[in-house]
Short mmCIF file of C-alpha atoms in Angstrom, two decimals:
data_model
loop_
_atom_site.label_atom_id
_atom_site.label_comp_id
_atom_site.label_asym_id
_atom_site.label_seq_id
_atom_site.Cartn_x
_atom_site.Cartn_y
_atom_site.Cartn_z
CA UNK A 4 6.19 14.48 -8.25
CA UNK A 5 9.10 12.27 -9.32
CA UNK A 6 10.68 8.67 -8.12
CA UNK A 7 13.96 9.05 -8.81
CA UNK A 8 16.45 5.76 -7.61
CA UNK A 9 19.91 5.90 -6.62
CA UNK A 10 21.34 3.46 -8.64
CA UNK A 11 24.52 1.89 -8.10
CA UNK A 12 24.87 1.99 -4.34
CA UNK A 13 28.13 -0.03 -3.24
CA UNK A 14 27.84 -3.04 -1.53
CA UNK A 15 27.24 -1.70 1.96
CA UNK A 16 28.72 -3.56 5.33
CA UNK A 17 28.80 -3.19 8.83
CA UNK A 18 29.50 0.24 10.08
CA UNK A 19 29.43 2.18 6.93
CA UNK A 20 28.50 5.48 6.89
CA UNK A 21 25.31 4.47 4.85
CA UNK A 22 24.14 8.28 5.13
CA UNK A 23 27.69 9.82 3.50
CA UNK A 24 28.01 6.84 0.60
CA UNK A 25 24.06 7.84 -0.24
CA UNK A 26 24.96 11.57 -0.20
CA UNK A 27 28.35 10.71 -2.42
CA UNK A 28 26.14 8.49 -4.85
CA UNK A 29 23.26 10.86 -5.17
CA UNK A 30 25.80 13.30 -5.87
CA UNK A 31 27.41 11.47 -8.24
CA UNK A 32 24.62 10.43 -10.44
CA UNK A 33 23.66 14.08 -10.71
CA UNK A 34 20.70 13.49 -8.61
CA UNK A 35 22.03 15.60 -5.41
CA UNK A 36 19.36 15.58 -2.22
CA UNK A 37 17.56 18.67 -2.02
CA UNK A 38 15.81 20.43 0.75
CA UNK A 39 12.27 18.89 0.30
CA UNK A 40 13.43 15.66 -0.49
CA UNK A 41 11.89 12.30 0.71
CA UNK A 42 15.12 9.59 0.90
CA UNK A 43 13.09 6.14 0.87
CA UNK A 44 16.35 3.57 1.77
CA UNK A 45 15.15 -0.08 2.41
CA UNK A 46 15.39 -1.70 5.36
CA UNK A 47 18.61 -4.53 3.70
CA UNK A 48 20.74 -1.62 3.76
CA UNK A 49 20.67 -0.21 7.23
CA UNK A 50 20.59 -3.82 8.51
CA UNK A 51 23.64 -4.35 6.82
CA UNK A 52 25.07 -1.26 7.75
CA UNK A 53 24.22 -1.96 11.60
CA UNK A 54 25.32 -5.43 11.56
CA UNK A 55 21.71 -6.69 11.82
CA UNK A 56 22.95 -9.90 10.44
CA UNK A 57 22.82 -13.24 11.31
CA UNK A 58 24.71 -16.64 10.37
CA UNK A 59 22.34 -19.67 10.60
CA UNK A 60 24.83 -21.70 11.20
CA UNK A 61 25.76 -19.67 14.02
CA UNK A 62 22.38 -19.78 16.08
CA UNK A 63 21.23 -21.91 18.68
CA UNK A 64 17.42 -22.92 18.56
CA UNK A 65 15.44 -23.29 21.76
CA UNK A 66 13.52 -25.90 22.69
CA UNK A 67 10.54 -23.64 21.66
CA UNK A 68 11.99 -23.54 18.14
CA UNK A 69 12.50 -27.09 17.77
CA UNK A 70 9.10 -27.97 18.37
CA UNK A 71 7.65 -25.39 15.98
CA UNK A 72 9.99 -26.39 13.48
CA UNK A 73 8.88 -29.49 13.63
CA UNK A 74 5.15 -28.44 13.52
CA UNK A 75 5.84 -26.22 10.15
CA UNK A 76 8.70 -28.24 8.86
CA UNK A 77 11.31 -25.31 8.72
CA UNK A 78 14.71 -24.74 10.42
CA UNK A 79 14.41 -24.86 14.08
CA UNK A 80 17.11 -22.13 13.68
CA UNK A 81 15.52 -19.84 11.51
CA UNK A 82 12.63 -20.58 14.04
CA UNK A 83 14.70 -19.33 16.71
CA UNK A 84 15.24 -15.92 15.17
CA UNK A 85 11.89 -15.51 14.25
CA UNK A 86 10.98 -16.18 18.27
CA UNK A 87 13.77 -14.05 19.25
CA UNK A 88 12.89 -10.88 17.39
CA UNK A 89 8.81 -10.94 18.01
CA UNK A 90 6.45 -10.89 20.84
CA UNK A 91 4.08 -13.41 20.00
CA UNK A 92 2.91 -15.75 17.07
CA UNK A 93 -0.07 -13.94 15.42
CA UNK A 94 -0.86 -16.78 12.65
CA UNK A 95 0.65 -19.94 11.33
CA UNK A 96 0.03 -22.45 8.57
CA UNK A 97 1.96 -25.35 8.79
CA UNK A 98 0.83 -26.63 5.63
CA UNK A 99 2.77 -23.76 3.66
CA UNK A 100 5.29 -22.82 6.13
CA UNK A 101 4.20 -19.70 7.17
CA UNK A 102 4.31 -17.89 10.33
CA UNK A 103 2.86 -14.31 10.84
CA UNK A 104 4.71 -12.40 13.98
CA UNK A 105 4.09 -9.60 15.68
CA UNK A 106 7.68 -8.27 16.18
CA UNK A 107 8.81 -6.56 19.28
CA UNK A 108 8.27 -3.08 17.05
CA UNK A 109 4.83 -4.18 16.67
CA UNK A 110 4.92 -4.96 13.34
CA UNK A 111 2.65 -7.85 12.09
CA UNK A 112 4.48 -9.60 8.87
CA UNK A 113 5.49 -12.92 8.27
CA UNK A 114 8.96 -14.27 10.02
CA UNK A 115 9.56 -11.35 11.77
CA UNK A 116 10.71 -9.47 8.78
CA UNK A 117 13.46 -11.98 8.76
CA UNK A 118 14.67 -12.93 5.17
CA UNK A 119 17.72 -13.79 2.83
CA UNK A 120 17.20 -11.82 -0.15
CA UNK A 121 19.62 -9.66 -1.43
CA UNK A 122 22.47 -10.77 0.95
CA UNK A 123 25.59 -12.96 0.14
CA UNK A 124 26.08 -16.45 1.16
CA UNK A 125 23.60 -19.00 1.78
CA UNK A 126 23.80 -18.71 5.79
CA UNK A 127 23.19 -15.30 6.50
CA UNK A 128 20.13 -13.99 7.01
CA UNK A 129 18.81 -9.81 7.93
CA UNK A 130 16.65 -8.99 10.39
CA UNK A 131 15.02 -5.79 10.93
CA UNK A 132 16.68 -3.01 12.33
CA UNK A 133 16.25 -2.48 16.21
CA UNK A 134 14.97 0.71 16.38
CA UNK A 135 13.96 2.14 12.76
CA UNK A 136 12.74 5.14 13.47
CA UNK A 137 16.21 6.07 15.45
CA UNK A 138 17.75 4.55 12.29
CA UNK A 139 15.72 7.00 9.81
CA UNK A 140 16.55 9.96 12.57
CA UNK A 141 20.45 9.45 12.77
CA UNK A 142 20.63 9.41 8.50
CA UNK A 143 18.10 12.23 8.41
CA UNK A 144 20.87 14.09 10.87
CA UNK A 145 23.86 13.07 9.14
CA UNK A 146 22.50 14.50 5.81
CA UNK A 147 21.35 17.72 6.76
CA UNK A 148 24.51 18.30 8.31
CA UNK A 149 26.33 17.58 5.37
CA UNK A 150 24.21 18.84 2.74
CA UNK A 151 22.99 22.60 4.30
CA UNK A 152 19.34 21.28 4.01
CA UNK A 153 17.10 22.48 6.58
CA UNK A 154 13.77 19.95 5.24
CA UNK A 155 14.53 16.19 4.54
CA UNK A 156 12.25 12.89 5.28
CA UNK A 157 13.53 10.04 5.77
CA UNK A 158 11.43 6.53 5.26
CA UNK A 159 12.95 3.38 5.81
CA UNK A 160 10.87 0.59 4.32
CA UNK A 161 10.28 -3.38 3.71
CA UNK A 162 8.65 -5.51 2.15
CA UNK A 163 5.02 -7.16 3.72
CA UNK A 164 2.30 -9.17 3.32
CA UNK A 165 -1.44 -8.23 3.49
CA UNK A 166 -4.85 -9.70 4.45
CA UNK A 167 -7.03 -10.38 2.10
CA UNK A 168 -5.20 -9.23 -1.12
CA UNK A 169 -2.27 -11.08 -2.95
CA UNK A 170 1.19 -9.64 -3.71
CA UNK A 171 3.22 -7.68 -0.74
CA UNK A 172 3.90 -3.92 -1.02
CA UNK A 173 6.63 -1.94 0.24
CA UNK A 174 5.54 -0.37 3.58
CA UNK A 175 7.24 2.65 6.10
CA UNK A 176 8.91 0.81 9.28
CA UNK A 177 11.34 3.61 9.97
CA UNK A 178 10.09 7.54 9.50
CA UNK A 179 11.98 10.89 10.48
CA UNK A 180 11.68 14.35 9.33
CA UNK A 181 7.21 13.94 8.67
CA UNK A 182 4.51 11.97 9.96
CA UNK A 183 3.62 9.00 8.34
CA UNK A 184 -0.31 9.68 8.41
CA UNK A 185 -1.87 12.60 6.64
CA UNK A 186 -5.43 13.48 9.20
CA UNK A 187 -8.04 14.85 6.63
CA UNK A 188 -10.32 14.56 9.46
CA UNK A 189 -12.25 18.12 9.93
CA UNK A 190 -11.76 18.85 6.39
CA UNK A 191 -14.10 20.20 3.56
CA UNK A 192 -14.10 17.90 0.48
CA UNK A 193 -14.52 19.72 -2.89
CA UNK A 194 -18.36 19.79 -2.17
CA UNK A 195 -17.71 21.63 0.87
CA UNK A 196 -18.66 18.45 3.10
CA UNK A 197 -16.34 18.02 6.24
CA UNK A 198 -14.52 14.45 6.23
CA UNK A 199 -14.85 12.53 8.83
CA UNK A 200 -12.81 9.61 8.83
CA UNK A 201 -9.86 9.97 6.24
CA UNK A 202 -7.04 9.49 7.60
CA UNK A 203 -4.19 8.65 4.72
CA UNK A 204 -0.69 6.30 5.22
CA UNK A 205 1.49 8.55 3.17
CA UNK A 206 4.44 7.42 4.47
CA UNK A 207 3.32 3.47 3.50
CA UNK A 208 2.35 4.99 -0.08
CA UNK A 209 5.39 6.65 -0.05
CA UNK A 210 7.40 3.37 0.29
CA UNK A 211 4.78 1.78 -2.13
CA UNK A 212 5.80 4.74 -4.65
CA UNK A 213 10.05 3.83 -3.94
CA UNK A 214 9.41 0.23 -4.72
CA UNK A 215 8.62 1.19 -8.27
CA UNK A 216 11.64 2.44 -9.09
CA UNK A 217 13.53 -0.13 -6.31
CA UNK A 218 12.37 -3.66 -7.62
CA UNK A 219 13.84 -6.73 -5.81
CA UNK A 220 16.70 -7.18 -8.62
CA UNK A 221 18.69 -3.97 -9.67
CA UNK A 222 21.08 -3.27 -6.83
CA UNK A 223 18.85 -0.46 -6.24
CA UNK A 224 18.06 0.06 -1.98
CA UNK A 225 17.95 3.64 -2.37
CA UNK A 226 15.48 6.41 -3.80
CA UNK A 227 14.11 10.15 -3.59
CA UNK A 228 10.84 11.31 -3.55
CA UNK A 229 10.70 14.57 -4.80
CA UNK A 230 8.20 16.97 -5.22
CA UNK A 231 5.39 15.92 -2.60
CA UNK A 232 4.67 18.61 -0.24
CA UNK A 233 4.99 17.38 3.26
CA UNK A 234 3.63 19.32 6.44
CA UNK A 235 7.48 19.23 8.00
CA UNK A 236 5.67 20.83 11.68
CA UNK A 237 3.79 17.28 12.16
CA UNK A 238 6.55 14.74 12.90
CA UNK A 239 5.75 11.50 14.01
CA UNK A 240 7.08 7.87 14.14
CA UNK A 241 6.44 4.03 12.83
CA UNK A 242 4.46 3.30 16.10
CA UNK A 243 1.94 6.28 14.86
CA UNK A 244 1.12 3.05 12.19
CA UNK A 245 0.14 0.38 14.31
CA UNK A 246 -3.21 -0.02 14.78
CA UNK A 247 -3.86 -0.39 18.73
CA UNK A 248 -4.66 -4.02 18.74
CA UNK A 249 -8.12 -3.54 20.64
CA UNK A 250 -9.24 -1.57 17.66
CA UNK A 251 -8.41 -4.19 15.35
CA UNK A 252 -10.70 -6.46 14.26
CA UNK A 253 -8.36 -8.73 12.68
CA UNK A 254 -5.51 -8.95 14.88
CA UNK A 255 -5.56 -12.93 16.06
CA UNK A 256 -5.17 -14.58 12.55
CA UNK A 257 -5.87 -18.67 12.49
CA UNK A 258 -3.73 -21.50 12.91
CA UNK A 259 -3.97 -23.77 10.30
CA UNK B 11 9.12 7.68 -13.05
CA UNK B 12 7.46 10.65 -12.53
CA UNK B 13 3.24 11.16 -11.59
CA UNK B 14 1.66 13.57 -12.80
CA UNK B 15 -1.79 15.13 -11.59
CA UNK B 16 -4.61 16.06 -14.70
CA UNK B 17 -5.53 19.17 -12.62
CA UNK B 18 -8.88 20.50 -13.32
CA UNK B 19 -11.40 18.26 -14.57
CA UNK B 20 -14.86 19.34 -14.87
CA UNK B 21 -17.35 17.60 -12.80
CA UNK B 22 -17.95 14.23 -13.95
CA UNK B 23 -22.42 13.81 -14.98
CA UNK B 24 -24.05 10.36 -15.46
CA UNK B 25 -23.15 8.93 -19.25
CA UNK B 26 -20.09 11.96 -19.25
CA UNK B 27 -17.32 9.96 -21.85
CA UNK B 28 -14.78 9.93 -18.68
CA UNK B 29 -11.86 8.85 -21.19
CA UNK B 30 -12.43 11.64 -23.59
CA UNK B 31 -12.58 14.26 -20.68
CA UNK B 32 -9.26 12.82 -19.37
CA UNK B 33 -7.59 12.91 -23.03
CA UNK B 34 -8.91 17.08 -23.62
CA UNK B 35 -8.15 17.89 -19.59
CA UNK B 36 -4.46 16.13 -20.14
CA UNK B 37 -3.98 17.81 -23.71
CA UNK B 38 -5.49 21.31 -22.19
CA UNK B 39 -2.61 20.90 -19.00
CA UNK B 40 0.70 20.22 -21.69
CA UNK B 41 0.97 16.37 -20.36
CA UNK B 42 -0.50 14.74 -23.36
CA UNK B 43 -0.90 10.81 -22.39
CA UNK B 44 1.97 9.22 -24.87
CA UNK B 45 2.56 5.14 -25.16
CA UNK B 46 4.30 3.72 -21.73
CA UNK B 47 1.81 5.98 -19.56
CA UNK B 48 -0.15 4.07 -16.70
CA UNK B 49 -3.41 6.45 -16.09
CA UNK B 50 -4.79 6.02 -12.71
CA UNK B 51 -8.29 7.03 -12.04
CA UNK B 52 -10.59 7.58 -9.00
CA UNK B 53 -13.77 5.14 -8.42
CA UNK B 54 -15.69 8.59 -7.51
CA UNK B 55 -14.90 9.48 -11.38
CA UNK B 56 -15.92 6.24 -12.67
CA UNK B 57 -18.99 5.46 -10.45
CA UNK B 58 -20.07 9.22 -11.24
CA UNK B 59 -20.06 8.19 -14.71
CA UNK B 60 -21.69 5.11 -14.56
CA UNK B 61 -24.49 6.09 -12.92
CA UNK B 62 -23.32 4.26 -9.41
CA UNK B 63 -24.56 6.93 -7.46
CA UNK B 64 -27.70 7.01 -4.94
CA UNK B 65 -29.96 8.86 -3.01
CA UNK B 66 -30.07 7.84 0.32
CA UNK B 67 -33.65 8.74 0.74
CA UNK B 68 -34.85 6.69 -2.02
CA UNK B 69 -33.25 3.42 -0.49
CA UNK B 70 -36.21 1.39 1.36
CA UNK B 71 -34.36 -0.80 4.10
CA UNK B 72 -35.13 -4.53 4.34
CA UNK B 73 -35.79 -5.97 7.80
CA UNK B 74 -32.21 -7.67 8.01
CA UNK B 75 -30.65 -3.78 7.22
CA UNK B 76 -33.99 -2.59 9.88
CA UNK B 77 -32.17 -5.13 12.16
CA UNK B 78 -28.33 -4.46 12.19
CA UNK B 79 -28.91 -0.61 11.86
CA UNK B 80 -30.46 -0.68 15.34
CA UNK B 81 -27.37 -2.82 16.48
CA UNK B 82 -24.67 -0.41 14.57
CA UNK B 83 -26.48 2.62 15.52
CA UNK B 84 -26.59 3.82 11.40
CA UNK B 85 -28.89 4.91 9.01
CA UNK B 86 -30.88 1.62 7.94
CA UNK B 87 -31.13 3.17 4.31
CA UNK B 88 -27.15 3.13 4.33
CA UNK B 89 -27.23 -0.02 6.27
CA UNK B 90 -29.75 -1.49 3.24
CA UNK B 91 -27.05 -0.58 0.62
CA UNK B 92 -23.61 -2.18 2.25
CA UNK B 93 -25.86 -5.50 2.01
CA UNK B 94 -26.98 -5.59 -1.53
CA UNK B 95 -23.66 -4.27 -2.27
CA UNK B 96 -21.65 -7.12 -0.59
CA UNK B 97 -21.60 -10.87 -0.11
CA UNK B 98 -21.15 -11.01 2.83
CA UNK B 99 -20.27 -9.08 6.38
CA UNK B 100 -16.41 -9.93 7.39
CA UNK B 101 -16.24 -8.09 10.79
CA UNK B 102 -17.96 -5.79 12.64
CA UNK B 103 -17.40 -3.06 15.20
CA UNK B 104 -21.19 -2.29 16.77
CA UNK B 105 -19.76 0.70 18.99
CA UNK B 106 -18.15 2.17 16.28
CA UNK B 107 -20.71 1.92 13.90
CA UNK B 108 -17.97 0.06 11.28
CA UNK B 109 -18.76 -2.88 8.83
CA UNK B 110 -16.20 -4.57 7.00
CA UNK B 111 -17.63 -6.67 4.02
CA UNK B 112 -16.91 -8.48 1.15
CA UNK B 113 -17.78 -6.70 -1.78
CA UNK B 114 -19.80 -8.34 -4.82
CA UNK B 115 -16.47 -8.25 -6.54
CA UNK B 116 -14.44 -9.74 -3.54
CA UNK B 117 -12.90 -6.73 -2.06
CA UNK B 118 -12.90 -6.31 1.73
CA UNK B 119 -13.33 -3.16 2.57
CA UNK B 120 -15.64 -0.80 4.99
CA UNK B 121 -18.92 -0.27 4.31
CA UNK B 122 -19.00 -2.39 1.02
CA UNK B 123 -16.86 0.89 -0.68
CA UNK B 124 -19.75 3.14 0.10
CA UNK B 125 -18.90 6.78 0.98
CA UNK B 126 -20.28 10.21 0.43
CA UNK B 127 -17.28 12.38 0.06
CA UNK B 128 -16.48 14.11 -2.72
CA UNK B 129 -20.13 14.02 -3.94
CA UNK B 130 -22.72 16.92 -4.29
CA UNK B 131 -25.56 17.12 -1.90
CA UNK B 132 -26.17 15.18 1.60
CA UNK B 133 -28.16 12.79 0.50
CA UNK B 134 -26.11 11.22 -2.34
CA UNK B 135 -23.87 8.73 -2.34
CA UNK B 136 -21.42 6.75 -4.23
CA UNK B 137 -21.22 3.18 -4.95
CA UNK B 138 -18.57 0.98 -6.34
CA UNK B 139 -18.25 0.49 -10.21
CA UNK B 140 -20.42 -2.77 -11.26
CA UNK B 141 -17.28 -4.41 -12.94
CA UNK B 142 -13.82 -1.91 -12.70
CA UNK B 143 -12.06 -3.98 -14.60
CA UNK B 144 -14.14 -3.87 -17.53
CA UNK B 145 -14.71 -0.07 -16.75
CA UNK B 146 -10.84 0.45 -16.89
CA UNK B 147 -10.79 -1.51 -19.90
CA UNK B 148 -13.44 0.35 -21.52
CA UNK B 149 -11.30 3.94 -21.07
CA UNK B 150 -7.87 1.79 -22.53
CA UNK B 151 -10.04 1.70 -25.73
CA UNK B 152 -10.95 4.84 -26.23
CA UNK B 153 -7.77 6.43 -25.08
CA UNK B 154 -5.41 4.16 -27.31
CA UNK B 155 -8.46 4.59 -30.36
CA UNK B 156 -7.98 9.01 -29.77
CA UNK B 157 -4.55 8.86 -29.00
CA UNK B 158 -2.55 6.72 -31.62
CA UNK B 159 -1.06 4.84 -28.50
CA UNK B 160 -0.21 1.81 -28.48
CA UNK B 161 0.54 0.61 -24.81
CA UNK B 162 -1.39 2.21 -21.79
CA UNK B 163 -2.23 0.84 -18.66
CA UNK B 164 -5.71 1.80 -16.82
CA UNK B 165 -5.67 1.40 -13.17
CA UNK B 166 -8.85 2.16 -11.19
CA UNK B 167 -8.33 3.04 -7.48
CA UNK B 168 -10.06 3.14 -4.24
CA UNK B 169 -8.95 3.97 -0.78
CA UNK B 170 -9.16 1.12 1.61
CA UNK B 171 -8.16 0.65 5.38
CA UNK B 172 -5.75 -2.39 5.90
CA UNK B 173 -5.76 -4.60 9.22
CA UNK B 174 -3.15 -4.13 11.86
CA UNK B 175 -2.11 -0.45 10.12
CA UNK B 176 -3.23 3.45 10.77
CA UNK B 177 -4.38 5.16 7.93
CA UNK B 178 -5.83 3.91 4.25
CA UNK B 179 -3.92 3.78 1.32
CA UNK B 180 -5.14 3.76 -2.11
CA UNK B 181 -5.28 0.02 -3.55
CA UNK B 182 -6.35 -1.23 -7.32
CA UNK B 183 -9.82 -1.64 -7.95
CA UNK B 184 -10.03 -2.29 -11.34
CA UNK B 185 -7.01 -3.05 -14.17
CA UNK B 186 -6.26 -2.94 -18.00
CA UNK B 187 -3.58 -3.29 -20.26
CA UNK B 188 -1.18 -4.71 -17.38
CA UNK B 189 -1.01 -7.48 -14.59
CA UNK B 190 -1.16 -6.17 -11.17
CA UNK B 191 1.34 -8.36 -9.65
CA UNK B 192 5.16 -8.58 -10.40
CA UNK B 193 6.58 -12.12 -9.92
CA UNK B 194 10.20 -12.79 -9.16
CA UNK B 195 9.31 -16.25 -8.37
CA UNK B 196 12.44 -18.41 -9.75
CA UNK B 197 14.59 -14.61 -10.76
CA UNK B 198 17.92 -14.13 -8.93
CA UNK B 199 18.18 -11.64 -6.60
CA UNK B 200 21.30 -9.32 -6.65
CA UNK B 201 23.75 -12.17 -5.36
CA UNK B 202 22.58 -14.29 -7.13
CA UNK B 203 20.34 -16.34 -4.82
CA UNK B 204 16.72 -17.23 -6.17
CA UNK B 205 13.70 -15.32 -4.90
CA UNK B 206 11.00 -17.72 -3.90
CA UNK B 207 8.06 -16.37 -2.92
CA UNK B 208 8.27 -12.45 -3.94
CA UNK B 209 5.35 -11.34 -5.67
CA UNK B 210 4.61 -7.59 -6.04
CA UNK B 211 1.49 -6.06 -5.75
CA UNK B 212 2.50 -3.06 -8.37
CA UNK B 213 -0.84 -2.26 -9.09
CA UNK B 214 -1.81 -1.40 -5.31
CA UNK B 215 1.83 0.54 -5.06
CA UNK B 216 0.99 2.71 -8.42
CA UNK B 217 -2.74 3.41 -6.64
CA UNK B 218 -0.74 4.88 -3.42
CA UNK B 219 1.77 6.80 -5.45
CA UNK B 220 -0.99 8.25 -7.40
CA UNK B 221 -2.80 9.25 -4.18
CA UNK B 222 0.25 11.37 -3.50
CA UNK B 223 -0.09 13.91 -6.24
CA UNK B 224 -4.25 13.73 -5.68
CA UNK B 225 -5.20 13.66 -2.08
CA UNK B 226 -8.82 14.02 -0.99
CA UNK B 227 -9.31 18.37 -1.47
CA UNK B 228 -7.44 19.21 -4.54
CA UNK B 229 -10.29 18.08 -6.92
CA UNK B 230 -7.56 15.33 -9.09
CA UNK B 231 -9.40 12.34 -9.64
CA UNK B 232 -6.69 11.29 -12.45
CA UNK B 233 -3.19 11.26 -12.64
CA UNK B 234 -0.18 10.04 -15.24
CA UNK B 235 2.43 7.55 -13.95
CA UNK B 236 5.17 8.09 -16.29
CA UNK B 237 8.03 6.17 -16.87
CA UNK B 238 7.43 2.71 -14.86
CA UNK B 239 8.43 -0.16 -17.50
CA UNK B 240 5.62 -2.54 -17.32
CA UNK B 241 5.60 -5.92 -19.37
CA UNK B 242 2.27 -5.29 -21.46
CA UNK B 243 2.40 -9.04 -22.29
CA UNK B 244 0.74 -10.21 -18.90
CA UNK B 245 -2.37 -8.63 -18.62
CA UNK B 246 -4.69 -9.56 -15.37
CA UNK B 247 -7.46 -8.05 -13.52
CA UNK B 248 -8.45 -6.91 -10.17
CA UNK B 249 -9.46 -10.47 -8.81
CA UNK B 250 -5.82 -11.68 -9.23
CA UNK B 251 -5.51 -9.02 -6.17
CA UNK B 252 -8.04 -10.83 -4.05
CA UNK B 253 -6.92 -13.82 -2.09
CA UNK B 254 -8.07 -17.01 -1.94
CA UNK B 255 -9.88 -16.82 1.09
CA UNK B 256 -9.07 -21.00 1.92
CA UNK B 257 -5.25 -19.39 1.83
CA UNK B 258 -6.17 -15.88 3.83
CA UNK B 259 -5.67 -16.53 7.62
CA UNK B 260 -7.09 -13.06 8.36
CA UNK B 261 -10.24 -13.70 6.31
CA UNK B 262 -12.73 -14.15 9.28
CA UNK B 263 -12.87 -10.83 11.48
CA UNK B 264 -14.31 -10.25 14.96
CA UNK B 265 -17.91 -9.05 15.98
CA UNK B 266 -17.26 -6.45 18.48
#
């Protein structure tokens, strides 16, 4: 199996065709998509490309925001985004800052996914896209169109937080073209004993495998995975990774 | 960056030399481990080795493992070995029979890291390496002694379930010759803005991309990441993965 990035990417604003300038790029570092083909893209480039963008400046906090800014000692308009794009505060410490969101995906990261990394000007911020998986679909579409594939996935990832174990790891938050859990459950293990609870978040080690190549400093937003086999009859979406809260023993996190 | 599957090792006995089995099995499948490789290794492998296997019907149950097995509804003799083998239980799940814990190393994870898959017999099962890190450390040696090399990373993997997300991933367990996180704290970014609180788990994201080419019924319990550029001047270990559980808001889980 092999990580390969697309390097070299142009600077990517609203509207682009994100799917044709990956195709071009690919193409023109010799590293043209190929039926099989996993394109991990991260989730700064389709925000840019569909104007997920924000100017702090530009934002109006609620009264909401202003007291929690005041609480955690951030900007009551950054607060207001964060607000804005989740469904409820899961965890907070106001010591460091930090607030963990559930966003209205259901995702569970810190600040709603919202951050200024990789993005000119001071001011602007990205949030996630609004639908991912529709995101990962339409680019999916675009490129077997143009390329006369007939077996693509598409994983859209970001960047998140854990419990319990330092350093974040790229995760899936946009899937099309596979499902992003591999069911072992059923199956004999090499000794012939059926498995009974394995159940495997390819499409999170998948974007764990893209960061690799990715980093956070080389201009690099783009990469294929090629070489894993994928079961392309079991499609499935981002929500398929979000653990139904009742089952999860550590969804209310602490307020420090 | 390409990973690489060592296809076809023999099964692993109690006292086997694990490294020099990986070094003949690599040589014997024309991918020869050369300087820059990161090997990844299963805990089954390791724990196989090290003796950290046991039969379940040679465990005698203490009252307090008599106690909670009646309130789980699981085998007390099981029960008896996720206490010894942890510090302490994080969460619990009584109608599903699931125990999170903290391991003696500081890893949460179900059932202490205890599992029987992918081990001969019923009755067996397979318990976390004493120390992983110097186990990884251990299999550096020998390789670099056989091998000429001069850089090689060891990373030791298990696969754990995460809160709030479907499906386990493979995570670091145990770590040599590199550090498992990647900090950009104080780099620029792309535009030139200064990242201040990335930090990469890259050990955790080369355990899930080594997952990919070894999955759970292909009998790989090694594989070859090739061509990731680590800096082998910061080396760490697997407790610079845990976090401080003062700083983890997610560290106390619920008794359902």
């Amino acid at each position: 199996m092999s990580i390969i990035p697309i390097n070299n990417l142009p600077e990517i604003a609203p509207n682009d065709n994100l799917a044709q300038l990956i195709i071009e790029q690919s193409d023109c570092e010799g590293i043209k998509i190929i039926d099989g083909d996993i394109l991990v893209i991260t989730q700064k480039l389709i925000s840019k490309s569909e104007s997920r963008t924000k100017k702090l400046s530009e934002v109006i906090p609620s009264p909401k925001a202003e007291i929690l800014s005041e609480k955690i000692n951030r900007d009551p308009k950054f607060i207001e985004l964060i607000l804005s794009e989740s469904i409820r505060i899961v965890a907070m410490d106001t010591k460091r800052g930090l607030i963990i969101t559930e966003t209205n995906h259901g995702f569970i990261c810190a600040n709603s996914g919202i951050d200024s990394s990789n993005i000119l000007g001071d001011d602007e911020v990205s949030l996630l896209p609004i639908n991912p998986d529709l995101s990962a679909s339409k680019i999916r579409e675009t490129i077997l169109e143009q390329t006369n594939s007939t077996n693509l996935g598409v994983i859209i990832t970001d960047t998140f937080g854990r419990a319990w174990r330092n350093g974040q790891t790229n995760v899936c938050i946009g899937i099309a073209g596979l499902h992003p859990i591999k069911n072992y459950k059923g199956l004999s293990d090499d000794y012939g004993s059926i498995l009974t609870s394995t159940e495997i978040a390819i499409a999170d080690e998948i974007a764990s495998a893209s960061e690799l190549v990715m980093g956070k400093t080389n201009r690099v937003g783009a990469a294929i995975v090629r070489g894993y086999n994928f079961d392309n009859t079991q499609i499935g979406d981002s929500s398929d990774l979000i653990r139904d809260s009742a089952q999860d023993l550590f969804n209310k996190g602490e307020f420090l």
